[in-house]
Short mmCIF file of C-alpha atoms in Angstrom, two decimals:
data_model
loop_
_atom_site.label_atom_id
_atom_site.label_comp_id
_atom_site.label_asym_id
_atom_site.label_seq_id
_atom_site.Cartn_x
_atom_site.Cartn_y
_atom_site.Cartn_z
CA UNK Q 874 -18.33 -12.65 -86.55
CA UNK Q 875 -20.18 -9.29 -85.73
CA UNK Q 876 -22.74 -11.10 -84.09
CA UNK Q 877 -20.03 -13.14 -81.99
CA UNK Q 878 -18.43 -9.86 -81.20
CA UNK Q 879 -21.75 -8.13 -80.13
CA UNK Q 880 -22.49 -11.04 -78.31
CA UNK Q 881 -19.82 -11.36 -76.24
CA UNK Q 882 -19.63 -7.40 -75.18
CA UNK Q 883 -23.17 -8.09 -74.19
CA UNK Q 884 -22.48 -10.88 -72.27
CA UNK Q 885 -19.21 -9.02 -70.72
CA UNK Q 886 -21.42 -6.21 -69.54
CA UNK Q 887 -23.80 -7.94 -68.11
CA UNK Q 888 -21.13 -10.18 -66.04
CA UNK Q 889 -19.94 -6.62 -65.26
CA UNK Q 890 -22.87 -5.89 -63.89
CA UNK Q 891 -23.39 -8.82 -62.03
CA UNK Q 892 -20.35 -8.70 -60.27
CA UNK Q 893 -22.04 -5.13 -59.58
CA UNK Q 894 -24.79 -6.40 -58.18
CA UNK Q 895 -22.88 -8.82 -55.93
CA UNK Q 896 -19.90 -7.15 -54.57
CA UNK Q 897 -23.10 -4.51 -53.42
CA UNK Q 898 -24.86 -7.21 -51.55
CA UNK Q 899 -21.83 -8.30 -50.55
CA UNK Q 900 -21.31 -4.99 -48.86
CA UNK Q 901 -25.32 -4.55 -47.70
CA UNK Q 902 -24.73 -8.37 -46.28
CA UNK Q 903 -21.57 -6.75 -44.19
CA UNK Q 904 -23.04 -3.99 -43.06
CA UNK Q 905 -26.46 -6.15 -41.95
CA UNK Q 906 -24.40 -8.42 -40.10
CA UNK Q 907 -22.64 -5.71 -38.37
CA UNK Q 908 -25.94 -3.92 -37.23
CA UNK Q 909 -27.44 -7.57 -36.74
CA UNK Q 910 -23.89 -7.94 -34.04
CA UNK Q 911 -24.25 -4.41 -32.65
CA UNK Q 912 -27.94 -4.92 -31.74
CA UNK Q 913 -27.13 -8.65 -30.60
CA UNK Q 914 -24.86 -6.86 -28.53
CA UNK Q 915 -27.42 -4.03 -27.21
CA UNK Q 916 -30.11 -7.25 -26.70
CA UNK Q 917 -27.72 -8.95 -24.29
CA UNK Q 918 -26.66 -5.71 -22.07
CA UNK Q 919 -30.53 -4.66 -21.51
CA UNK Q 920 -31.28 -8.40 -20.82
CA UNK Q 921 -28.29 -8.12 -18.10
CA UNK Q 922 -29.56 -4.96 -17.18
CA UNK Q 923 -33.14 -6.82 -16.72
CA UNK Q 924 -32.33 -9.72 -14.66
CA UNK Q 925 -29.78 -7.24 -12.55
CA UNK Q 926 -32.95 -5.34 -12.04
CA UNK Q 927 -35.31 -8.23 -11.56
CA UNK Q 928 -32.77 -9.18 -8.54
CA UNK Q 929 -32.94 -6.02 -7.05
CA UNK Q 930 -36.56 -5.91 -6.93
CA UNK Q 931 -36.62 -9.42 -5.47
CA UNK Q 932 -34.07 -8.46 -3.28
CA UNK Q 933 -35.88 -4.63 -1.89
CA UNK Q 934 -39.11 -6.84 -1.85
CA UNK Q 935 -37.70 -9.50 0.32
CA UNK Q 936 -36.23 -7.01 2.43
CA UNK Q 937 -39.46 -5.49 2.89
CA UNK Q 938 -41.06 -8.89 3.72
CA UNK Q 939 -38.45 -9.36 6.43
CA UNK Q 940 -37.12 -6.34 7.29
CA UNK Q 941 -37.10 -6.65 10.95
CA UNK Q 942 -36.30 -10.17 10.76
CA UNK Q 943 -32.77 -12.46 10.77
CA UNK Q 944 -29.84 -10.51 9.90
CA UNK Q 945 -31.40 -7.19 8.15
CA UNK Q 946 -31.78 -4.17 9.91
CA UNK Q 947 -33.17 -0.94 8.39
CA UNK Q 948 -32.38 2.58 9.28
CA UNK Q 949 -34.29 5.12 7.19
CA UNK Q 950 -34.10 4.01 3.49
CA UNK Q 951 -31.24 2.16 4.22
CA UNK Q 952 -30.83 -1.49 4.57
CA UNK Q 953 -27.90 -3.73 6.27
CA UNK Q 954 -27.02 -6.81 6.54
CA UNK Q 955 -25.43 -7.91 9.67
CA UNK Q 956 -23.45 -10.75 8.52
CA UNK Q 957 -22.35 -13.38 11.67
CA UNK Q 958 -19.60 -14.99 9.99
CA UNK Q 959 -15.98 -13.32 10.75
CA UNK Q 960 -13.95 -12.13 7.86
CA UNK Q 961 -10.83 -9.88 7.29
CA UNK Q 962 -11.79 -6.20 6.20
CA UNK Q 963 -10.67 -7.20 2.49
CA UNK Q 964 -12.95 -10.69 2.66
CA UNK Q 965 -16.10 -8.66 3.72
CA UNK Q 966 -15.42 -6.21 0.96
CA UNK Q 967 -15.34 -8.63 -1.24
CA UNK Q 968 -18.59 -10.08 -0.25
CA UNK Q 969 -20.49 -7.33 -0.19
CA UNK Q 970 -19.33 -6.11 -3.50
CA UNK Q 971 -20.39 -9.39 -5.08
CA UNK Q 972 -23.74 -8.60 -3.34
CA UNK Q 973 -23.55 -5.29 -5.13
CA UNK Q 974 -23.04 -3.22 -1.83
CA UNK Q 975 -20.47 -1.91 -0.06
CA UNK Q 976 -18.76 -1.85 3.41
CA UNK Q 977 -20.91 0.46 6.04
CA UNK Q 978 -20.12 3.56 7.17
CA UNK Q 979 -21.45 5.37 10.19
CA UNK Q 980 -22.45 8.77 9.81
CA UNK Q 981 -24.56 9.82 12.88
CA UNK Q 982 -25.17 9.70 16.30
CA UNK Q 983 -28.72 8.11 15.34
CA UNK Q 984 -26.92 5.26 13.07
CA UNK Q 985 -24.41 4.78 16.06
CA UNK Q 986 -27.32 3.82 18.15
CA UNK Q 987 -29.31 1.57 15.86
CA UNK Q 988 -26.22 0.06 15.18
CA UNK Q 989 -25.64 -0.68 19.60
CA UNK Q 990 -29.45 -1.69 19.42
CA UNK Q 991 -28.42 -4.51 16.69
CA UNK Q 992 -25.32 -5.63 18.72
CA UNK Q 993 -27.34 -5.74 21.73
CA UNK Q 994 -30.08 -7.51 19.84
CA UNK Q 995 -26.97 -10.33 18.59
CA UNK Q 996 -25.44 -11.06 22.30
CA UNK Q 997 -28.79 -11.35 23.94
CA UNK Q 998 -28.97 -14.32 20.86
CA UNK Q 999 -25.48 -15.10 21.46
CA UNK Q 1000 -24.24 -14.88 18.14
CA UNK Q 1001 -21.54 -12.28 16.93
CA UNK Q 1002 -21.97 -9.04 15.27
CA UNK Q 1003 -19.46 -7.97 12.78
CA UNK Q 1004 -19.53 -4.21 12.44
CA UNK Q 1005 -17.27 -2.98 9.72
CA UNK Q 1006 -16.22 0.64 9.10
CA UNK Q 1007 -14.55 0.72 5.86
CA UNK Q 1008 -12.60 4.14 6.89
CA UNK Q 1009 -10.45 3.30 8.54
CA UNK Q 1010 -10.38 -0.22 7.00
CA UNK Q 1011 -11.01 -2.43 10.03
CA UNK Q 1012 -12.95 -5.21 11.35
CA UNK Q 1013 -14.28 -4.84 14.90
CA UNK Q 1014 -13.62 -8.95 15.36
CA UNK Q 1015 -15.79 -9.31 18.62
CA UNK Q 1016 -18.54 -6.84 16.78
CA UNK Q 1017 -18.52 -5.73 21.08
CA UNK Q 1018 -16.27 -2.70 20.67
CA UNK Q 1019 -17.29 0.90 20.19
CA UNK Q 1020 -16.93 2.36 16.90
CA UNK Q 1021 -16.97 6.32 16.57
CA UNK Q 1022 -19.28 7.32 13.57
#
């Protein structure tokens, strides 16, 4: 009977411990797959971050190819794109912000007359220039009308 008795508080400790042992790796298990999430996380937001920047490369690079060409026009390190189609102020926002731009604004004398240069540059073509300035949130329709900078 002493032997049964020792026996089974052997056997009850080392169950104990066991369940120890497990309810640890249980928690080391938790805590890996949370890290393994997090970084699963990180590893899709640089690869995002990666092909967002892969795009903009492409995209400088073929600006750089073309940059006098079709609808771009540069004026110092800028870059726009003089679209021909005729939106609403709101619709051309829109665009461009799914392009990851924005609306231009004109700021100088000298980015008044690049701009005239381009709209010159469109009617002698015959196609329309849409010039937008997003201050005062209009669309010049005709792209033929003066904008103040």
């Amino acid at each position: 009977m002493v032997q049964l008795q020792t026996d089974y508080s052997n056997l009850t400790r080392e169950r104990d411990e066991l369940n120890n042992s497990f309810n640890n790796l249980t928690e080391k298990l938790e805590q890996l797959q949370t890290s393994y999430n997090i970084l699963t996380k990180e590893q899709d937001q640089l690869q995002k971050r990666f092909e967002e920047m892969n795009e903009r490369k492409d995209f400088q690079r073929m600006i750089e190819d073309k940059r006098h060409c079709g609808p771009w026009r540069s004026f110092g390190s800028k870059y726009y794109y003089i679209s021909s189609e005729q939106k609403t102020w709101e619709e051309s926002r829109e665009d461009c912000r799914q392009k990851g731009t924005d609306l231009v604004i004109i700021n100088s004398e000298e980015e008044q007359k690049t701009w005239e240069e381009s709209r010159e540059d469109c009617r002698q073509k015959g196609t329309d220039l849409v010039i937008i300035n997003s201050e005062e949130e209009q669309v010049v329709e005709d792209g033929y009308d003066t904008l103040e900078p």
